[in-house]
CSV table of C-alpha atoms (C1' of nucleotides) in Angstrom, one decimal:
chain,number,residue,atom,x,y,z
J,1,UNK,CA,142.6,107.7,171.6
J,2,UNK,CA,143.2,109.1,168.2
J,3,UNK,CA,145.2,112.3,166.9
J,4,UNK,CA,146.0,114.9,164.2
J,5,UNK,CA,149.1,115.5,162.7
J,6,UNK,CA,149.1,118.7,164.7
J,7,UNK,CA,148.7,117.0,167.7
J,8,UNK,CA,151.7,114.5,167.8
J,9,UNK,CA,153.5,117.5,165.9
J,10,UNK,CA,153.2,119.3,169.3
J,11,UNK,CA,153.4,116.3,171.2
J,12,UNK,CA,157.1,115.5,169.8
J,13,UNK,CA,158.2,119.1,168.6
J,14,UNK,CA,158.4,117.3,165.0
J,15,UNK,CA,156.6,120.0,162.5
J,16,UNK,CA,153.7,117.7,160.6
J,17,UNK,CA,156.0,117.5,156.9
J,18,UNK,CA,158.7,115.5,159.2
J,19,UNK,CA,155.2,113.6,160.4
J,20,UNK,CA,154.5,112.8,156.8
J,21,UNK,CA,158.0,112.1,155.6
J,22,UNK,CA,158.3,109.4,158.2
J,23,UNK,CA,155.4,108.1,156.8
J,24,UNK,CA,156.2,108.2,153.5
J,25,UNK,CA,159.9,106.4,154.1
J,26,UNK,CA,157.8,103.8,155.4
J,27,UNK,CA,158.9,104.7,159.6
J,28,UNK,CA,155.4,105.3,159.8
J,29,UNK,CA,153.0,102.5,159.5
J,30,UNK,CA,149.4,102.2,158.9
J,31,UNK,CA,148.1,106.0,159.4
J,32,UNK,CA,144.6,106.6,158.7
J,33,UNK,CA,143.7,108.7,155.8
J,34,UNK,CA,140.2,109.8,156.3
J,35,UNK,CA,138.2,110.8,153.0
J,36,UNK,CA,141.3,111.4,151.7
J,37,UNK,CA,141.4,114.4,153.6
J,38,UNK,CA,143.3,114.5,156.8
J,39,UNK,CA,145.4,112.1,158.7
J,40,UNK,CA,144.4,110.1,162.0
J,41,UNK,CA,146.7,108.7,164.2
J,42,UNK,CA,146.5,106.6,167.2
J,43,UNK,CA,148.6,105.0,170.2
J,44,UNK,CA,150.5,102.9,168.3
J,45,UNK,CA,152.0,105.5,166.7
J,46,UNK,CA,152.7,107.3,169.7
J,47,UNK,CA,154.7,104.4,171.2
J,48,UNK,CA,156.6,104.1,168.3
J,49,UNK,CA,157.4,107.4,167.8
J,50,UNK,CA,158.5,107.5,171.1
J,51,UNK,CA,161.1,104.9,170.0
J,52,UNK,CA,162.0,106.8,166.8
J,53,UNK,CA,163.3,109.7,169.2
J,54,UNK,CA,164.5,107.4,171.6
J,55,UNK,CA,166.8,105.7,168.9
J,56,UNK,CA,167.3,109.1,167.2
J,57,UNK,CA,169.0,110.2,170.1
J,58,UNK,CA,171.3,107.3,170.2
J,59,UNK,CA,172.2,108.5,166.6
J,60,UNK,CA,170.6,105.5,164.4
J,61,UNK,CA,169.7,106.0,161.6
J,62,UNK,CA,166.5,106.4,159.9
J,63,UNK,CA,166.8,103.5,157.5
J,64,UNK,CA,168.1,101.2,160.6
J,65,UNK,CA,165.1,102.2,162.8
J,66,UNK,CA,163.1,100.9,160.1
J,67,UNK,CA,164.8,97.8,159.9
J,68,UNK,CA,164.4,97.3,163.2
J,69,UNK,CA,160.7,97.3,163.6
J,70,UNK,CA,160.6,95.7,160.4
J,71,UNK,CA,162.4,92.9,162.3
J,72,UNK,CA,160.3,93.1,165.3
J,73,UNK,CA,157.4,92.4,162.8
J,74,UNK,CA,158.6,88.4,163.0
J,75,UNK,CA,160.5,88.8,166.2
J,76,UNK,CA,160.3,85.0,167.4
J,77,UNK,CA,162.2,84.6,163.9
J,78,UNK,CA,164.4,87.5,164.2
J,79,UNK,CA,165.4,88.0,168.1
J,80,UNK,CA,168.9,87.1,167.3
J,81,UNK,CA,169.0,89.4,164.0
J,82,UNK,CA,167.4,92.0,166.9
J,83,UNK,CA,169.9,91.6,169.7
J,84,UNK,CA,172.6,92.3,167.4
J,85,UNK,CA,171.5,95.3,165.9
J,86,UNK,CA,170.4,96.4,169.8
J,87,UNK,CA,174.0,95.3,171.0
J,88,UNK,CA,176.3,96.6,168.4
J,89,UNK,CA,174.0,100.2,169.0
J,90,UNK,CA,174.4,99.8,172.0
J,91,UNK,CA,178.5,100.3,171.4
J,92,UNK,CA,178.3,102.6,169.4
J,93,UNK,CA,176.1,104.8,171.6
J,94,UNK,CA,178.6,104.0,174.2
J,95,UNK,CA,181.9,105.1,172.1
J,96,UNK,CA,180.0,108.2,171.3
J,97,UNK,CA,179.5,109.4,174.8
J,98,UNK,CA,183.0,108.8,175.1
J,99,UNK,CA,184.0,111.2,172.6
J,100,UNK,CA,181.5,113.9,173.8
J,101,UNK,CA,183.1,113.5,177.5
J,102,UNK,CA,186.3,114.1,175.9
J,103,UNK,CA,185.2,117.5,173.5
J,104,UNK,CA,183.6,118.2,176.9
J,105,UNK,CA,186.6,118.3,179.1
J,106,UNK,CA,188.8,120.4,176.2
J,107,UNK,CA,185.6,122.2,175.7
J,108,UNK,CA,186.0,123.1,180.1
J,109,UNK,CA,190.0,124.0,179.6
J,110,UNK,CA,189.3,126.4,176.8
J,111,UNK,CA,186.6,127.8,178.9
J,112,UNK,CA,189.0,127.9,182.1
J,113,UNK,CA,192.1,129.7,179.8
J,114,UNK,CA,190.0,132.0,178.3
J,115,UNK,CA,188.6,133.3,182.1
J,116,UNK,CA,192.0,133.6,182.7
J,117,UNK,CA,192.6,136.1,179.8
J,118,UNK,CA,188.9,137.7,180.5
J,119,UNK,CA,190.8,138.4,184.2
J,120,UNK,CA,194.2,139.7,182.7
J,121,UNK,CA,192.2,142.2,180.6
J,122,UNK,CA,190.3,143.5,183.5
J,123,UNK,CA,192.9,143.8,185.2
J,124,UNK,CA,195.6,145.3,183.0
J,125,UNK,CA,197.9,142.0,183.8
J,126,UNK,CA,199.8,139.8,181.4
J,127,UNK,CA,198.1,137.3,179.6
J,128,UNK,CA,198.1,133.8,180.5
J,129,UNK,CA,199.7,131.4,179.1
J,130,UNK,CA,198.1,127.6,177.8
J,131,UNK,CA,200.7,126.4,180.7
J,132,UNK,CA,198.7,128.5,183.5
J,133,UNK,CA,196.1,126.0,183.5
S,1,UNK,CA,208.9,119.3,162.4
S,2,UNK,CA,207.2,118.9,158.6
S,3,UNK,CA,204.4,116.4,157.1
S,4,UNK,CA,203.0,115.5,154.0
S,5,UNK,CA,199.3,115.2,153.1
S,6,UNK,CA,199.5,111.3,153.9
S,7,UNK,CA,201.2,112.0,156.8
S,8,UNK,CA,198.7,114.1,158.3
S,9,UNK,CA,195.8,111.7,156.8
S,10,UNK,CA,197.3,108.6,158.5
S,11,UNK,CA,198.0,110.3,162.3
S,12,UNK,CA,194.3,111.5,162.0
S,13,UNK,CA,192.5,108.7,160.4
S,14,UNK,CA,190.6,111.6,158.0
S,15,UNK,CA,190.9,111.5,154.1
S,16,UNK,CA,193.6,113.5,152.2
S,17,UNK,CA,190.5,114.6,150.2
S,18,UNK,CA,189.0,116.0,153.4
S,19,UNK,CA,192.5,117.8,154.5
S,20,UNK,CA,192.1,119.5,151.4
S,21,UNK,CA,188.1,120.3,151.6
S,22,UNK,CA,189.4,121.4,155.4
S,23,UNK,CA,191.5,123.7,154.1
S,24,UNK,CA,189.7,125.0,151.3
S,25,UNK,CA,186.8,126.2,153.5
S,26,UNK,CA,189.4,127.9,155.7
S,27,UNK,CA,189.6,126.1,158.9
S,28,UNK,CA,193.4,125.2,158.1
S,29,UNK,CA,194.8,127.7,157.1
S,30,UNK,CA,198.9,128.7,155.6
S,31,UNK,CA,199.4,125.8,154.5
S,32,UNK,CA,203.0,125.8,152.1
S,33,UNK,CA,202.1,124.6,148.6
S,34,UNK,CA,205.4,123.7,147.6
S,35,UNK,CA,205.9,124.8,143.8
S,36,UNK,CA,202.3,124.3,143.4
S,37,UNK,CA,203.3,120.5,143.9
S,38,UNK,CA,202.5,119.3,147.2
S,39,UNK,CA,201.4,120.6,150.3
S,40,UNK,CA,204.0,120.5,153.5
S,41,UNK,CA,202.0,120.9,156.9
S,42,UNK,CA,203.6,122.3,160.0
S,43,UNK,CA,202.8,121.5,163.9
S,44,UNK,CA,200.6,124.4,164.0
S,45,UNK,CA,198.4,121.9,161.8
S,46,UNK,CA,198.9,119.4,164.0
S,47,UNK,CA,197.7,121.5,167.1
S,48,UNK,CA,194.7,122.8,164.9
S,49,UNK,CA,193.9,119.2,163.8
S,50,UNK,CA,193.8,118.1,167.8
S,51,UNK,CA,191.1,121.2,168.0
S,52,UNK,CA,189.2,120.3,165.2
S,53,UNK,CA,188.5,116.5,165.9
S,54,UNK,CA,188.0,117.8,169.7
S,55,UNK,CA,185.2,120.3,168.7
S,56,UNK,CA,183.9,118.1,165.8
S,57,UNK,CA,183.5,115.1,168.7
S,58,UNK,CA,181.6,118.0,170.8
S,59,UNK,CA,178.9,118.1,167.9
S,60,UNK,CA,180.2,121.9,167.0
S,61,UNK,CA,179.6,122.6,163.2
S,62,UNK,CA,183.0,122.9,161.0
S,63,UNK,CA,181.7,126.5,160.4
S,64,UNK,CA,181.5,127.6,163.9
S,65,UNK,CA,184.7,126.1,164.6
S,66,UNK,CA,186.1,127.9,162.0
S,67,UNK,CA,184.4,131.4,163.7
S,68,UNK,CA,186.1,130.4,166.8
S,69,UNK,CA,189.6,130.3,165.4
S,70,UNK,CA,188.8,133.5,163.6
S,71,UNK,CA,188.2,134.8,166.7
S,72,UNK,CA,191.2,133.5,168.7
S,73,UNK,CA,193.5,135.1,166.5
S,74,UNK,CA,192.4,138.7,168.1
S,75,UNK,CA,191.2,137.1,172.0
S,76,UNK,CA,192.0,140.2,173.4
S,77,UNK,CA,189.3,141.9,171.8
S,78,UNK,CA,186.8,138.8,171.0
S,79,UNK,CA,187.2,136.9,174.7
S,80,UNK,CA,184.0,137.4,175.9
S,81,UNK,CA,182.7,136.2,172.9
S,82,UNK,CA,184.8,133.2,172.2
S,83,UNK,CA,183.7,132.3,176.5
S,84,UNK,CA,180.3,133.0,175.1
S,85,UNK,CA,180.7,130.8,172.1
S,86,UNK,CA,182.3,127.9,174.6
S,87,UNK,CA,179.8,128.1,177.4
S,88,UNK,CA,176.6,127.3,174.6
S,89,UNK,CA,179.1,124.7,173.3
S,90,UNK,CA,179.3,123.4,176.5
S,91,UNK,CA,175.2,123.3,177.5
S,92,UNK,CA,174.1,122.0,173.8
S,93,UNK,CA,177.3,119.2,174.6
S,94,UNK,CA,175.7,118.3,178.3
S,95,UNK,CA,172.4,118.0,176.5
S,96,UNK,CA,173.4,115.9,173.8
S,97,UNK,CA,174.7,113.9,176.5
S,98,UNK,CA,171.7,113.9,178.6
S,99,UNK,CA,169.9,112.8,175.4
S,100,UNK,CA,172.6,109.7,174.9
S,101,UNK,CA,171.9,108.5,178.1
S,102,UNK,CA,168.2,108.6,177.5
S,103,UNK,CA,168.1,106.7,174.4
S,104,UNK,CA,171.0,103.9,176.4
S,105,UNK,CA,168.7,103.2,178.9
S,106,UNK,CA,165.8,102.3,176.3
S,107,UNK,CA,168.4,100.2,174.1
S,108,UNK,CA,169.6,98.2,177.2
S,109,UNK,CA,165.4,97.8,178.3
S,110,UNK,CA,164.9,96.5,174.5
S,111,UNK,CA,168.3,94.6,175.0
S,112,UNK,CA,166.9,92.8,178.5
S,113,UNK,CA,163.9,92.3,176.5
S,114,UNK,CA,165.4,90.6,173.6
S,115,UNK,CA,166.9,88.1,176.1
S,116,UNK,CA,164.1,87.0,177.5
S,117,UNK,CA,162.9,86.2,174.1
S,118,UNK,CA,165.9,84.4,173.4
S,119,UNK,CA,165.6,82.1,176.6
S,120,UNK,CA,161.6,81.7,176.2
S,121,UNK,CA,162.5,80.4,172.4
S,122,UNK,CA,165.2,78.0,173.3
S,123,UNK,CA,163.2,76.3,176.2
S,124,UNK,CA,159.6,76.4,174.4
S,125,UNK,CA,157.9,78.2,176.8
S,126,UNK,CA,155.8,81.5,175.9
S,127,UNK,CA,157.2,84.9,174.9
S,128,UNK,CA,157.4,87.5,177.8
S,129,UNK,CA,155.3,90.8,178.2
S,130,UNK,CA,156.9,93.8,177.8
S,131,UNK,CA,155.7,94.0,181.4
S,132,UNK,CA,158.2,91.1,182.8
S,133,UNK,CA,161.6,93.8,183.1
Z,1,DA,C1',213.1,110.7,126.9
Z,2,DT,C1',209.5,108.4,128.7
Z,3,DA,C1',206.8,106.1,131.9
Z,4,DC,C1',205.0,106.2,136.4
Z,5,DA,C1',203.3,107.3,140.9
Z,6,DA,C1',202.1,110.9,143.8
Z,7,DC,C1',200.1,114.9,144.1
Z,8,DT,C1',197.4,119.0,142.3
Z,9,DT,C1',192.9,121.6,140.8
Z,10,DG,C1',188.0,123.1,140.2
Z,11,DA,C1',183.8,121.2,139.7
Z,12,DA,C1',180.4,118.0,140.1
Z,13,DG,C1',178.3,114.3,142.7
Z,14,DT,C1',176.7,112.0,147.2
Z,15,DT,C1',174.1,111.1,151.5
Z,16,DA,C1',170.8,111.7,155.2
Z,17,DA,C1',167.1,113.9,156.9
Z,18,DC,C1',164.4,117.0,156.2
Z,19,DT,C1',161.8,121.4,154.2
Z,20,DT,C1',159.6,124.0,150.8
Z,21,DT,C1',156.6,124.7,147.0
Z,22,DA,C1',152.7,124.6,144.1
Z,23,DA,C1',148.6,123.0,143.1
Z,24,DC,C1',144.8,120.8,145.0
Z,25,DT,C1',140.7,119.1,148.3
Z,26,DC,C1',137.5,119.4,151.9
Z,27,DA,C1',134.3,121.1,155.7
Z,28,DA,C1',132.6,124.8,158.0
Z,29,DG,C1',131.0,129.5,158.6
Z,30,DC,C1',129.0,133.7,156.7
O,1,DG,C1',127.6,129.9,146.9
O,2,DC,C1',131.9,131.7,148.4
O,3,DT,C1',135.8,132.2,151.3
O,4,DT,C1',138.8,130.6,154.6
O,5,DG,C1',141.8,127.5,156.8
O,6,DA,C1',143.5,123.2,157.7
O,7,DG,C1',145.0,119.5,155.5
O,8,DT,C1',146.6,116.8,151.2
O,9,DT,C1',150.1,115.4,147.3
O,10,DA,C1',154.3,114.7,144.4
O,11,DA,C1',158.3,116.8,143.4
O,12,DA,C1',161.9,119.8,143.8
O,13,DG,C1',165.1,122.2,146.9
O,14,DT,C1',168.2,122.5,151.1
O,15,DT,C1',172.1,121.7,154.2
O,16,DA,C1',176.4,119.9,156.0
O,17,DA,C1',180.3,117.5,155.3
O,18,DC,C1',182.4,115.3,152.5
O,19,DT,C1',183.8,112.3,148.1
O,20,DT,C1',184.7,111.5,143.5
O,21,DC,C1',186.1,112.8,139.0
O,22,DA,C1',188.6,114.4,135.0
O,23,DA,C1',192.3,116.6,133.6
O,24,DG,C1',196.7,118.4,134.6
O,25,DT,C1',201.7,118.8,137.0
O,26,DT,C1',206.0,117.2,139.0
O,27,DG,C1',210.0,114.5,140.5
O,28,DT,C1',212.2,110.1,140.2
O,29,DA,C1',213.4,105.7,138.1
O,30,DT,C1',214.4,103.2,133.8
DNA sequence: ATACAACTTGAAGTTAACTTTAACTCAAGC
DNA sequence: GCTTGAGTTAAAGTTAACTTCAAGTTGTAT
């Protein structure tokens, strides 16, 4: 199976310059240039941008996705290079869900105090206080 | 209670540089510049500080956090916008979550992965399949 | 009185991850 | 043969959130 920038584009919501950046920072490996004139890509670079995302969610960055498959390149010589970088991500990822539970629940008192004061308002009552809650 | 600039950076593990950036884009705000010498914080910094790293953890852009304290200052008026403001917050923070866990599971299957590499290279025998989780 | 450390300022510089621009090429349809 | 539209390039521009810099000020210790 083989696709245009415009497919993938669709197929990740990526618009086609991100398609070409990747490429260009090296993310992007051994795309197809046909005549010079348009790009071809195939499965291989839909399994790996499947992993970009996937890693891009977990907030890595660009330059360490690329180290990564760099590494996976030579993985019999690099699996423990790879675990690390897998494990301390995995941390990381972990600590940063933490912190987004946490925004999260101040996030759901703020909403709670300010139904309180959308209530008052209605209702011509005293505001609440931060203590109602 | 009063605090200096070091103070402030040490209790929230941020930059005095950034305290001052903070303030200079106007999410703290009244802060005393004593005889245009040094600045003196108060615990209504404090309080802002606790909202800040809260909102800033919830993936909320300084600029939008800064909206939402403009807001606050008249709730009676803006409410329904500031619960308007805090129920997107809320969605885009489930989502980012949602997204986190996504991108977990994958690093844990590479992780499982990785092991098996490790084992097959220590005893010699031959690599697993991406197939054998 | 002078040196020094701590703090100040506005402005310029930094970083990541794109995005936009301008000028160009190519294949297809009229 | 000419236009159109989709695709190409290298290079410059953008954005958020800082960070660094150079030059100046202030209070305290010697």
């Amino acid at each position: 199976m083989s696709y245009t920038i415009n497919e993938l584009s669709k197929m990740f919501h990526l618009p086609a310059s991100t398609l070409r950046y990747y490429e260009k920072i090296g993310l992007l490996e051994n795309v197809e240039h046909v005549n010079s004139y348009h790009r071809v890509y195939n499965e291989s670079h839909v399994d790996r941008l499947n992993f970009i995302e996937c890693f891009k969610k977990a907030l890595l960055p660009l330059d360490e996705i690329k180290a990564f498959f760099t590494y996976e390149k030579d993985m019999v010589v690099n699996y423990e290079k790879i675990l690390d970088m897998l494990k301390t991500q995995e941390q990381k990822t972990i600590e940063t869900m933490k912190d987004l539970e946490a925004g999260l629940t101040q996030l759901q008192k703020k909403i709670r105090y300010y139904s309180l004061v959308n209530e008052a308002v209605k209702n011509n009552s005293p505001l609440p206080s931060w203590d109602d809650l």
